[in-house]
Short mmCIF file of C-alpha atoms in Angstrom, two decimals:
data_model
loop_
_atom_site.label_atom_id
_atom_site.label_comp_id
_atom_site.label_asym_id
_atom_site.label_seq_id
_atom_site.Cartn_x
_atom_site.Cartn_y
_atom_site.Cartn_z
CA MET A 528 23.56 -11.36 35.93
CA PRO A 529 22.72 -15.04 36.58
CA ALA A 530 25.52 -17.53 36.08
CA ASN A 531 23.68 -19.39 33.33
CA ALA A 532 23.24 -16.13 31.39
CA GLN A 533 26.97 -15.42 31.67
CA GLN A 534 27.79 -18.88 30.29
CA ARG A 535 25.27 -18.71 27.44
CA ALA A 536 26.98 -18.87 24.03
CA VAL A 537 26.03 -16.29 21.40
CA VAL A 538 25.36 -17.76 17.96
CA ASN A 539 24.70 -15.77 14.80
CA ALA A 540 22.14 -17.30 12.47
CA SER A 541 23.07 -17.39 8.80
CA ALA A 542 21.67 -14.94 6.30
CA PRO A 543 18.24 -16.04 5.04
CA THR A 544 18.42 -18.91 2.56
CA ASP A 545 14.72 -18.57 1.76
CA LEU A 546 12.37 -15.60 2.12
CA SER A 547 8.62 -15.15 1.86
CA VAL A 548 6.89 -11.75 2.09
CA THR A 549 3.08 -11.60 2.33
CA ILE A 550 1.74 -8.03 2.19
CA TYR A 551 -1.62 -7.01 3.65
CA ARG A 552 -3.03 -3.65 2.60
CA ASP A 553 -3.98 -0.93 5.07
CA PRO A 554 -7.17 -2.26 6.73
CA ASN A 555 -8.46 1.30 7.29
CA ARG A 556 -8.11 2.41 3.66
CA ASP A 557 -11.53 2.78 2.04
CA VAL A 558 -12.55 2.46 -1.59
CA GLY A 559 -11.26 5.54 -3.41
CA ASP A 560 -8.46 6.24 -0.93
CA GLU A 561 -4.99 6.14 -2.45
CA MET A 562 -2.13 4.30 -0.82
CA ASN A 563 0.18 6.66 1.07
CA ALA A 564 3.63 5.65 -0.17
CA ASP A 565 5.31 8.06 2.27
CA TRP A 566 3.50 6.63 5.32
CA PRO A 567 2.20 3.12 4.52
CA GLU A 568 -0.08 1.72 7.21
CA GLY A 569 -0.38 -1.84 6.01
CA PHE A 570 1.76 -4.70 7.24
CA ALA A 571 3.50 -7.85 6.06
CA MET A 572 4.09 -11.35 7.33
CA ILE A 573 7.74 -12.20 6.73
CA SER A 574 9.10 -15.74 6.88
CA GLU A 575 12.88 -16.29 6.86
CA THR A 576 14.63 -19.66 6.67
CA ARG A 577 18.10 -19.63 8.24
CA THR A 578 20.73 -22.10 9.44
CA VAL A 579 22.18 -22.14 12.97
CA THR A 580 24.90 -24.25 14.57
CA LEU A 581 24.30 -24.59 18.31
CA PRO A 582 26.71 -25.76 21.00
CA ALA A 583 25.53 -28.12 23.69
CA GLY A 584 23.71 -26.35 26.50
CA GLN A 585 22.18 -22.88 26.54
CA SER A 586 22.75 -20.36 23.75
CA THR A 587 21.47 -17.08 22.36
CA ILE A 588 20.65 -17.00 18.64
CA ARG A 589 20.93 -13.62 16.88
CA PHE A 590 18.89 -13.01 13.72
CA ASP A 591 20.61 -10.06 12.06
CA GLY A 592 18.84 -7.89 9.46
CA VAL A 593 15.19 -8.35 10.37
CA ALA A 594 12.73 -5.63 9.34
CA GLU A 595 12.99 -2.50 11.46
CA GLY A 596 9.18 -2.45 11.64
CA MET A 597 9.15 -5.93 13.17
CA VAL A 598 6.39 -6.59 15.71
CA ALA A 599 8.58 -8.62 18.06
CA VAL A 600 5.69 -10.07 20.08
CA SER A 601 4.40 -11.75 16.90
CA ALA A 602 7.67 -13.59 16.17
CA ILE A 603 7.69 -17.40 16.05
CA VAL A 604 10.80 -19.56 15.59
CA THR A 605 10.33 -23.16 14.49
CA GLY A 606 12.86 -25.93 13.91
CA LEU A 607 14.72 -25.73 17.24
CA PRO A 608 14.82 -28.96 19.27
CA GLY A 609 14.80 -27.04 22.56
CA GLY A 610 12.21 -24.44 21.58
CA THR A 611 12.36 -20.80 22.67
CA ILE A 612 13.05 -19.74 26.26
CA GLU A 613 13.12 -15.95 25.84
CA LYS A 614 12.79 -13.40 23.00
CA ASN A 615 14.54 -10.02 22.74
CA ARG A 616 14.98 -7.26 20.24
CA ASN A 617 17.72 -4.62 20.10
CA ALA A 618 16.47 -1.15 20.93
CA GLU A 619 19.40 0.78 19.45
CA LEU A 620 21.40 0.52 16.24
CA LEU A 621 25.07 1.23 15.71
CA SER A 622 25.40 5.03 15.47
CA PRO A 623 27.77 7.82 16.64
CA ALA A 624 25.69 8.40 19.77
CA ALA A 625 25.49 4.66 20.54
CA LEU A 626 29.29 4.36 20.22
CA VAL A 627 29.83 7.19 22.71
CA ASN A 628 27.26 5.84 25.17
CA GLY A 629 28.75 2.35 24.92
CA ALA A 630 32.24 3.70 25.60
CA LEU A 631 31.22 5.66 28.71
CA GLY A 632 34.03 5.28 31.27
CA ASN A 633 36.33 3.59 28.76
CA ARG A 634 39.30 4.82 26.75
CA ILE A 635 39.13 6.02 23.15
CA THR A 636 41.56 7.84 20.87
CA ILE A 637 41.10 11.50 19.99
CA THR A 638 43.03 12.92 17.04
CA ARG A 639 43.45 16.66 16.56
CA THR A 640 44.60 18.22 13.29
CA ASN A 641 46.38 21.58 13.16
CA PRO A 642 44.59 23.60 10.46
CA ALA A 643 47.76 25.56 9.65
CA THR A 644 50.27 22.70 9.33
CA GLY A 645 48.02 19.69 8.79
CA GLU A 646 49.83 17.83 11.55
CA ALA A 647 47.69 15.25 13.36
CA VAL A 648 48.31 14.44 17.03
CA SER A 649 46.57 11.54 18.80
CA GLU A 650 46.18 10.74 22.47
CA ARG A 651 44.12 8.45 24.67
CA ALA A 652 41.19 9.83 26.65
CA ILE A 653 38.32 8.55 28.80
CA VAL A 654 34.68 9.25 27.87
CA ARG A 655 33.04 10.96 30.87
CA THR A 656 29.59 11.99 29.54
CA ARG A 657 26.84 10.47 27.42
CA ALA A 658 26.01 11.66 23.90
CA ASP A 659 22.85 13.58 24.77
CA GLY A 660 24.67 16.92 25.19
CA GLY A 661 28.24 18.20 25.05
CA LEU A 662 30.81 15.37 24.95
CA VAL A 663 33.42 15.63 27.74
CA LEU A 664 36.68 13.64 27.68
CA GLN A 665 39.35 13.21 30.37
CA SER A 666 42.94 13.09 29.12
CA GLY A 667 46.39 13.78 30.56
CA GLY A 668 45.70 17.49 30.31
CA GLY A 669 42.46 17.31 32.29
CA PHE A 670 38.81 17.56 31.23
CA GLU A 671 37.78 19.12 27.92
CA ALA A 672 34.71 19.34 25.71
CA VAL A 673 35.04 17.90 22.21
CA ARG A 674 34.81 20.41 19.36
CA CYS A 675 35.13 23.39 21.66
CA ALA A 676 38.78 24.14 20.84
CA GLY A 677 38.10 25.40 17.35
CA ILE A 678 40.20 22.73 15.59
CA PRO A 679 39.20 19.54 13.74
CA GLU A 680 38.90 16.54 16.06
CA THR A 681 38.27 12.86 15.31
CA LEU A 682 37.26 10.12 17.73
CA THR A 683 38.43 6.52 17.24
CA PHE A 684 36.89 3.65 19.20
CA ASP A 685 38.67 0.38 19.96
CA GLY A 686 35.62 -1.72 19.13
CA VAL A 687 31.86 -1.89 18.88
CA PRO A 688 30.12 -2.04 22.29
CA THR A 689 28.37 -5.29 23.09
CA GLY A 690 24.80 -5.51 21.79
CA LEU A 691 25.15 -2.91 19.01
CA SER A 692 24.55 -3.86 15.40
CA ALA A 693 24.40 -1.90 12.17
CA ARG A 694 21.10 -3.62 11.35
CA PRO A 695 18.04 -4.54 13.44
CA VAL A 696 18.58 -7.75 15.42
CA PHE A 697 16.11 -10.18 16.93
CA SER A 698 17.47 -12.73 19.39
CA ILE A 699 16.13 -15.73 21.27
CA ASP A 700 17.47 -17.92 24.07
CA THR A 701 17.30 -21.66 23.59
CA GLN A 702 18.76 -24.85 25.01
CA ASP A 703 19.83 -28.16 23.49
CA GLU A 704 21.68 -30.90 25.33
CA SER A 705 23.63 -32.20 22.34
CA GLY A 706 23.90 -29.22 19.97
CA GLY A 707 24.16 -29.46 16.19
CA THR A 708 23.23 -27.66 12.97
CA PHE A 709 19.56 -26.90 12.37
CA GLU A 710 17.43 -25.20 9.74
CA VAL A 711 15.05 -22.82 11.50
CA THR A 712 12.24 -20.56 10.29
CA LEU A 713 11.62 -17.12 11.77
CA THR A 714 8.12 -15.77 11.04
CA TYR A 715 6.91 -12.35 12.17
CA LEU A 716 4.67 -9.41 11.33
CA ALA A 717 6.21 -6.11 10.28
CA TRP A 718 4.75 -2.62 10.02
CA GLY A 719 5.36 -0.21 7.12
CA PHE A 720 4.10 -2.09 4.05
CA ASP A 721 1.11 -1.58 1.77
CA TRP A 722 -0.18 -2.36 -1.70
CA GLN A 723 -2.91 -1.30 -4.08
CA ALA A 724 -4.27 -2.36 -7.46
CA ASP A 725 -4.32 0.01 -10.43
CA TYR A 726 -6.34 -0.89 -13.51
CA ILE A 727 -5.97 0.32 -17.09
CA ALA A 728 -9.00 -0.30 -19.33
CA THR A 729 -8.64 0.44 -23.04
CA PHE A 730 -11.74 0.37 -25.23
CA LYS A 731 -11.14 -1.46 -28.50
CA GLU A 732 -13.63 0.86 -30.18
CA LYS A 733 -15.68 3.88 -29.22
CA PRO A 734 -18.65 2.72 -27.09
CA GLY A 735 -22.00 3.40 -28.66
CA ARG A 736 -21.78 1.49 -31.92
CA GLY A 737 -23.60 -1.29 -30.14
CA GLU A 738 -24.90 -1.88 -26.66
CA GLU A 739 -21.95 -4.17 -25.85
CA PHE A 740 -18.31 -3.48 -26.62
CA GLU A 741 -14.92 -5.02 -25.88
CA MET A 742 -12.01 -3.61 -23.92
CA ASN A 743 -8.55 -4.69 -22.78
CA LEU A 744 -7.93 -4.73 -19.03
CA LEU A 745 -4.46 -4.57 -17.47
CA SER A 746 -3.90 -4.37 -13.73
CA TRP A 747 -0.79 -3.50 -11.73
CA LEU A 748 -0.03 -4.26 -8.10
CA SER A 749 1.87 -1.35 -6.56
CA LEU A 750 3.83 -2.47 -3.50
CA VAL A 751 5.60 -0.22 -1.00
CA ASN A 752 8.16 -1.13 1.67
CA ASP A 753 8.95 1.71 4.07
CA ASN A 754 11.46 -0.34 6.06
CA GLY A 755 15.19 0.18 5.68
CA GLN A 756 15.75 -3.48 4.80
CA SER A 757 15.47 -5.17 1.42
CA PHE A 758 14.14 -8.69 0.98
CA GLU A 759 16.04 -10.22 -1.91
CA ASN A 760 14.86 -13.12 -4.04
CA ALA A 761 11.67 -13.41 -2.00
CA GLN A 762 8.47 -15.30 -2.68
CA LEU A 763 5.93 -12.46 -2.90
CA LEU A 764 2.26 -12.76 -1.98
CA VAL A 765 -0.44 -10.13 -1.48
CA ILE A 766 -3.73 -10.51 0.36
CA ALA A 767 -6.97 -8.87 -0.82
CA GLY A 768 -9.92 -8.41 1.48
CA THR A 769 -10.61 -6.74 4.80
CA LEU A 770 -9.16 -8.01 8.06
CA ASN A 771 -10.47 -7.10 11.50
CA ILE A 772 -7.28 -5.79 13.13
CA GLU A 773 -7.45 -4.96 16.84
CA SER A 774 -3.72 -4.52 17.55
CA ASP A 775 -1.85 -1.27 16.95
CA PHE A 776 1.06 -2.60 14.90
CA GLU A 777 2.60 0.86 14.54
CA SER A 778 3.14 1.23 18.30
CA LEU A 779 4.03 -2.45 18.76
CA ALA A 780 6.74 -2.25 16.09
CA ASP A 781 8.83 0.38 17.97
CA PRO A 782 11.80 0.29 15.53
CA PRO A 783 15.35 0.54 16.94
CA VAL A 784 16.92 4.01 16.97
CA ALA A 785 20.16 5.15 15.34
CA SER A 786 20.87 8.41 17.20
CA PRO A 787 23.25 11.09 15.88
CA LEU A 788 25.96 12.66 18.01
CA ARG A 789 24.83 16.15 19.07
CA LEU A 790 27.58 18.46 20.34
CA THR A 791 26.47 21.75 21.90
CA CYS A 792 29.66 23.70 21.36
CA TYR A 793 31.29 26.26 19.08
CA PRO A 794 31.39 25.23 15.44
CA LEU A 795 34.69 24.96 13.58
CA GLY A 796 36.52 28.27 14.18
CA ASN A 797 36.84 30.40 17.32
CA THR A 798 35.05 33.28 18.99
CA LYS A 799 37.71 35.79 18.00
CA GLN A 800 37.89 35.08 14.28
CA GLY A 801 34.32 33.88 13.89
CA SER A 802 33.09 30.86 12.01
CA PRO A 803 33.84 30.15 8.35
CA ILE A 804 31.24 31.41 5.91
CA PRO A 805 29.28 28.37 4.79
CA VAL A 806 29.50 27.47 1.13
CA ALA A 807 26.29 26.74 -0.72
CA PRO A 808 25.81 23.00 -1.16
CA PRO A 809 26.05 21.55 -4.67
CA PRO A 810 22.79 21.01 -6.53
CA PRO A 811 21.11 17.67 -5.86
CA PRO A 812 21.61 14.86 -8.39
CA PRO A 813 18.83 14.26 -10.90
CA SER A 814 15.95 12.17 -9.62
CA PRO A 815 16.19 8.47 -10.46
CA ALA A 816 13.63 6.81 -12.69
CA PRO A 817 10.49 5.63 -10.87
CA VAL A 818 11.04 2.23 -9.36
CA GLY A 819 7.99 0.81 -11.07
CA TYR A 820 9.41 1.64 -14.50
CA ALA A 821 13.10 0.99 -13.87
CA GLU A 822 14.95 -1.01 -16.53
CA GLY A 823 14.62 -4.70 -15.82
CA ASP A 824 12.28 -4.21 -12.88
CA MET A 825 8.93 -4.49 -14.63
CA ILE A 826 7.21 -7.82 -14.14
CA VAL A 827 4.01 -8.91 -15.80
CA VAL A 828 2.05 -11.66 -14.11
CA THR A 829 -0.36 -12.77 -16.79
CA GLY A 830 -1.41 -15.72 -18.86
CA SER A 831 -0.47 -14.26 -22.24
CA ARG A 832 2.45 -12.34 -23.65
CA MET A 833 1.98 -8.59 -23.83
CA LYS A 834 2.92 -6.45 -26.78
CA ARG A 835 5.29 -3.59 -26.15
CA SER A 836 2.68 -1.16 -27.48
CA ASN A 837 0.38 -2.14 -24.61
CA MET A 838 2.89 -1.06 -21.98
CA GLU A 839 3.21 2.47 -20.67
CA ALA A 840 7.02 2.14 -20.65
CA GLY A 841 9.36 0.34 -23.00
CA ALA A 842 11.07 -1.75 -20.32
CA PRO A 843 11.59 -5.47 -20.88
CA VAL A 844 8.78 -7.69 -19.68
CA ALA A 845 8.95 -11.07 -17.93
CA VAL A 846 5.73 -12.97 -18.55
CA MET A 847 4.33 -15.21 -15.82
CA SER A 848 1.04 -16.79 -14.85
CA ALA A 849 -0.57 -15.53 -11.65
CA GLN A 850 -1.96 -17.91 -9.07
CA GLU A 851 -5.09 -16.85 -7.25
CA GLU A 852 -5.86 -18.79 -4.07
CA GLN A 853 -8.58 -18.75 -1.44
CA LEU A 854 -7.54 -17.82 2.11
CA GLY A 855 -10.66 -18.02 4.25
CA ASP A 856 -12.81 -15.09 3.12
CA LEU A 857 -9.74 -13.40 1.62
CA LYS A 858 -7.99 -13.72 -1.73
CA LEU A 859 -4.29 -14.53 -2.00
CA TYR A 860 -2.28 -13.60 -5.10
CA ARG A 861 1.00 -15.50 -5.45
CA VAL A 862 3.69 -14.05 -7.72
CA PRO A 863 5.39 -17.14 -9.19
CA LYS A 864 8.71 -15.47 -9.92
CA ARG A 865 10.86 -14.45 -6.98
CA VAL A 866 11.41 -10.71 -6.68
CA THR A 867 13.32 -8.26 -4.51
CA VAL A 868 11.19 -6.10 -2.22
CA SER A 869 13.53 -3.12 -2.00
CA ALA A 870 14.13 -1.01 1.08
CA LYS A 871 12.29 2.34 1.06
CA GLY A 872 11.03 1.40 -2.38
CA LEU A 873 7.98 1.07 -4.58
CA LYS A 874 7.58 -1.87 -6.94
CA GLN A 875 4.93 -2.48 -9.58
CA VAL A 876 3.93 -5.97 -10.66
CA ALA A 877 1.47 -6.49 -13.52
CA PHE A 878 -0.75 -9.37 -12.48
CA LEU A 879 -3.79 -9.27 -14.78
CA ASN A 880 -4.05 -8.98 -18.55
CA LYS A 881 -7.46 -9.63 -20.16
CA GLN A 882 -7.76 -8.84 -23.86
CA GLN A 883 -11.47 -9.29 -24.65
CA VAL A 884 -13.57 -8.10 -21.74
CA LYS A 885 -17.19 -7.51 -22.70
CA ALA A 886 -18.87 -4.48 -21.12
CA ARG A 887 -21.58 -1.92 -21.76
CA LEU A 888 -22.48 1.61 -20.72
CA LEU A 889 -25.61 2.06 -18.62
CA TYR A 890 -27.17 5.41 -17.70
CA LEU A 891 -28.65 6.00 -14.27
CA THR A 892 -30.91 8.42 -12.42
CA GLU A 893 -32.95 8.42 -9.20
CA CYS A 894 -36.48 9.80 -8.98
CA SER A 895 -37.96 10.84 -5.64
CA PRO A 896 -41.66 11.48 -4.89
CA TYR A 897 -40.60 14.32 -2.62
CA TYR A 898 -39.56 16.41 -5.63
CA TRP A 899 -42.00 18.08 -8.02
CA ARG A 900 -41.18 17.91 -11.71
CA ASP A 901 -41.54 21.38 -13.19
CA PRO A 902 -42.55 20.96 -16.86
CA GLU A 903 -40.64 24.15 -17.64
CA GLY A 904 -37.65 23.22 -15.49
CA GLU A 905 -34.17 22.25 -16.57
CA PHE A 906 -33.02 18.72 -17.28
CA ALA A 907 -30.26 17.12 -15.22
CA PRO A 908 -27.47 14.98 -16.69
CA ALA A 909 -27.86 11.27 -16.09
CA GLY A 910 -25.21 9.30 -14.29
CA MET A 911 -23.21 6.74 -16.21
CA LEU A 912 -22.00 3.24 -15.26
CA LEU A 913 -19.50 0.87 -16.83
CA VAL A 914 -21.23 -2.50 -16.44
CA THR A 915 -20.01 -6.07 -16.87
CA LYS A 916 -20.23 -9.43 -15.09
CA ASN A 917 -17.18 -11.11 -13.58
CA THR A 918 -17.47 -14.35 -15.55
CA ASP A 919 -15.36 -16.28 -18.05
CA LYS A 920 -18.04 -15.64 -20.66
CA ASN A 921 -17.44 -11.89 -20.35
CA GLY A 922 -13.65 -12.28 -20.49
CA LEU A 923 -12.98 -12.02 -16.76
CA GLY A 924 -13.74 -14.79 -14.26
CA VAL A 925 -11.08 -13.72 -11.74
CA ALA A 926 -11.27 -12.01 -8.37
CA LEU A 927 -10.58 -8.28 -8.75
CA PRO A 928 -9.04 -6.52 -5.73
CA GLN A 929 -10.02 -3.01 -4.73
CA GLY A 930 -8.30 -0.24 -6.67
CA ALA A 931 -8.51 2.63 -9.12
CA MET A 932 -9.25 2.34 -12.83
CA THR A 933 -8.27 4.64 -15.68
CA LEU A 934 -10.22 4.31 -18.94
CA TYR A 935 -8.78 5.05 -22.38
CA GLU A 936 -10.64 5.35 -25.67
CA PRO A 937 -9.32 5.32 -29.26
CA GLY A 938 -9.75 8.51 -31.23
CA GLY A 939 -8.47 10.43 -34.20
CA PHE A 940 -5.30 11.37 -32.32
CA GLY A 941 -4.63 7.98 -30.75
CA ILE A 942 -5.55 6.63 -27.35
CA GLN A 943 -6.92 9.29 -24.97
CA MET A 944 -7.90 9.11 -21.30
CA VAL A 945 -11.65 9.57 -20.91
CA ALA A 946 -12.45 8.74 -17.26
CA GLN A 947 -11.22 7.52 -13.91
CA THR A 948 -13.17 5.51 -11.36
CA ASP A 949 -12.74 3.27 -8.31
CA LEU A 950 -13.78 -0.30 -7.68
CA ARG A 951 -14.19 -2.38 -4.55
CA ASP A 952 -13.24 -6.04 -4.20
CA TYR A 953 -15.21 -8.15 -6.69
CA ALA A 954 -15.45 -11.93 -6.50
CA ARG A 955 -16.06 -14.24 -9.44
CA GLY A 956 -19.63 -14.18 -10.70
CA GLN A 957 -20.50 -10.75 -9.29
CA ASP A 958 -22.05 -7.92 -11.28
CA ILE A 959 -19.53 -5.10 -11.72
CA GLU A 960 -20.91 -1.57 -11.93
CA LEU A 961 -18.40 1.27 -11.89
CA GLU A 962 -19.44 4.91 -11.64
CA LEU A 963 -18.28 7.20 -14.45
CA PRO A 964 -18.71 10.97 -14.83
CA ASN A 965 -22.21 12.22 -15.63
CA SER A 966 -23.30 12.13 -19.25
CA ASN A 967 -23.55 15.23 -21.43
CA GLN A 968 -25.74 13.43 -23.95
CA VAL A 969 -28.41 11.79 -21.80
CA ASN A 970 -30.55 14.08 -19.61
CA VAL A 971 -33.48 13.49 -17.28
CA SER A 972 -36.32 15.44 -15.69
CA CYS A 973 -38.33 13.45 -13.15
CA GLY A 974 -40.49 13.86 -10.05
CA ARG A 975 -44.13 13.90 -9.04
CA ILE A 976 -46.57 15.38 -11.53
CA LYS A 977 -48.63 17.54 -9.13
CA GLU A 978 -46.79 20.13 -7.09
CA ASP A 979 -49.06 19.83 -4.03
CA ALA A 980 -49.39 16.02 -4.01
CA GLU A 981 -46.61 14.99 -1.65
CA PRO A 982 -46.67 11.44 -0.19
CA ASP A 983 -48.68 11.21 3.02
CA GLU A 984 -47.26 9.73 6.24
CA ASN A 985 -49.71 6.80 6.47
CA GLY A 986 -49.13 5.62 2.89
CA ARG A 987 -52.77 5.70 1.82
CA LYS A 988 -52.36 8.05 -1.13
CA TRP A 989 -50.85 7.12 -4.46
CA VAL A 990 -48.58 9.76 -5.98
CA LYS A 991 -48.33 10.02 -9.76
CA MET A 992 -44.74 10.25 -11.08
CA GLN A 993 -43.25 11.15 -14.45
CA ALA A 994 -39.79 10.99 -16.01
CA GLU A 995 -38.87 12.62 -19.32
CA LEU A 996 -35.72 11.06 -20.78
CA ARG A 997 -33.66 12.64 -23.57
CA ASN A 998 -30.96 10.89 -25.60
CA ALA A 999 -28.80 13.10 -27.82
CA ASN A 1000 -26.51 10.23 -28.86
CA PRO A 1001 -26.57 8.91 -32.43
CA HIS A 1002 -27.26 5.44 -31.01
CA ASP A 1003 -29.71 3.80 -28.62
CA VAL A 1004 -29.00 3.86 -24.88
CA THR A 1005 -30.41 2.13 -21.81
CA ILE A 1006 -31.19 4.09 -18.67
CA ARG A 1007 -31.90 2.68 -15.22
CA LEU A 1008 -34.47 4.51 -13.10
CA LEU A 1009 -34.25 4.11 -9.33
CA LEU A 1010 -37.91 4.42 -8.37
CA GLY A 1011 -37.65 3.96 -4.60
CA GLU A 1012 -36.04 1.92 -1.85
CA SER A 1013 -37.29 -1.64 -1.79
CA GLY A 1014 -39.62 -2.40 1.12
CA GLU A 1015 -40.37 1.25 1.82
CA TRP A 1016 -42.52 1.96 -1.25
CA SER A 1017 -45.23 0.29 -3.29
CA ILE A 1018 -44.62 1.03 -6.97
CA ARG A 1019 -46.87 0.50 -9.99
CA PRO A 1020 -45.06 1.29 -13.26
CA ARG A 1021 -46.96 1.60 -16.52
CA GLY A 1022 -46.31 -1.13 -19.08
CA THR A 1023 -43.43 -2.88 -17.34
CA LYS A 1024 -42.36 -4.57 -14.10
CA THR A 1025 -39.84 -3.51 -11.52
CA ARG A 1026 -37.03 -5.59 -10.06
CA VAL A 1027 -34.79 -5.10 -7.04
CA LYS A 1028 -31.17 -4.04 -7.55
CA ASN A 1029 -28.83 -2.84 -4.78
CA GLY A 1030 -31.76 -2.19 -2.46
CA TYR A 1031 -33.85 -0.21 -4.98
CA GLU A 1032 -36.91 -0.95 -7.08
CA ILE A 1033 -35.69 -0.26 -10.63
CA VAL A 1034 -36.73 -0.34 -14.26
CA GLU A 1035 -34.40 -0.21 -17.26
CA ILE A 1036 -35.69 1.64 -20.31
CA LYS A 1037 -34.23 1.81 -23.80
CA ILE A 1038 -34.24 5.22 -25.52
CA ALA A 1039 -33.78 5.46 -29.27
CA ALA A 1040 -31.07 7.62 -30.81
CA ASN A 1041 -31.76 11.37 -30.83
CA SER A 1042 -35.15 10.98 -29.18
CA THR A 1043 -37.14 11.66 -26.01
CA ARG A 1044 -39.17 9.14 -24.05
CA ASP A 1045 -41.84 9.64 -21.38
CA PHE A 1046 -42.24 7.15 -18.53
CA ARG A 1047 -44.91 7.22 -15.79
CA TRP A 1048 -45.67 5.26 -12.61
CA LYS A 1049 -47.48 5.53 -9.26
CA ILE A 1050 -45.90 5.27 -5.82
CA ARG A 1051 -46.99 5.25 -2.17
CA GLY A 1052 -45.34 4.52 1.16
CA ASN A 1053 -45.51 1.14 2.91
CA SER A 1054 -46.07 2.60 6.39
CA ARG A 1055 -49.80 1.72 6.47
#
């Protein structure tokens, strides 16, 4: 070891005095995919402010209690006058196996207890093997394997070997000619985090009494931390949007290992009398309440106070006002109240509460000239969309992160769930169209009128199309017909004009209550 390394003082940084945790969702999770709380594949940027007192000259600063999923190569330390010379991370945590390996060739105390009398006898012994097999000690009586004598044995170590810690440690080497006390900030990426948005939409009345209706919209952020470390009183931020991630953070994290002591020997007992018959373990304790609904752990980030009846659980509610910020092409949501991101835990934070969102139901079907409409054939159910616009006028006007939505509707027996759907990221001002289950009340039969009049390859022939639309609802409905992909077809509808929506030429037709409507048009390919 170089002389300067031997003379380098070891300094322990203080516990964090300020914490910030910014969670990025799994970049490979698509719309409709649920977050895997048992194996989260998102990551977080963690920023810790600590205090260090450095002697003059070279020193090693130890940051104890960093995230076990820390990506060490991403770590940056600011606030040091001498900067960073070298970075290191412990590869092994304090554990029975690490104690044995660290004591190899050194003396420990072994205590044996006589099962018959209860008398304990201790003696000094030297560790002669590592902990990856049978443990062999050398004492005054010679060499022996631990736990092979058939009596209880306990090992006592004089101290913790150098470099071992009960928690993950990140260390850096630095140099300062004068020394002093400094406030430094350690910032790093860590693997094993994720988050998702979950929306609850409650209709104020049954849709159908008018084309437009109002609903309440509540959204929860569900956050998961798979690391063994908690981040107490932290400023919490989440990032919505898709990042282009090239690095494999899972392999770069390489968390430190806490290895058990494995002894390949006889169990308690001996070969003559046999081993004791194992006793069945006691039943497990009852499962704790879900973290997201634990007493005192429910946080609502919203601009207005929520009524208890609007919550799914009766836990107390802290009301806050969320701050949405722009971060390049991404959206940043800042939780104004500091929270604890618990180890191996799931937390739910309510961040959106809109009471008068205006929406409507729109029916949808696609008609292809490659299909013949059999006049005697069956009708198919139309698709259904929940449609609104992300504007202040419609009661929204906020960026909506990707997530799942559950819809509830009032009825004679109270609020009942009627549908579930998924939504992608929506910015302010965008049209929001969410797919719902197919309708049982609106049915469609559409296709070309003549069975043998398929579109030709050169696009010279017009094909006559027909759609018969049935509405069994006691109110009017609007149905959107997708007539063909824009740019690929020339379309001539009867009595109306088409417009382009999501890459399709469409028309929207109103159908009166309990009635049928016929719609016709002509179509030909644009390959001429």
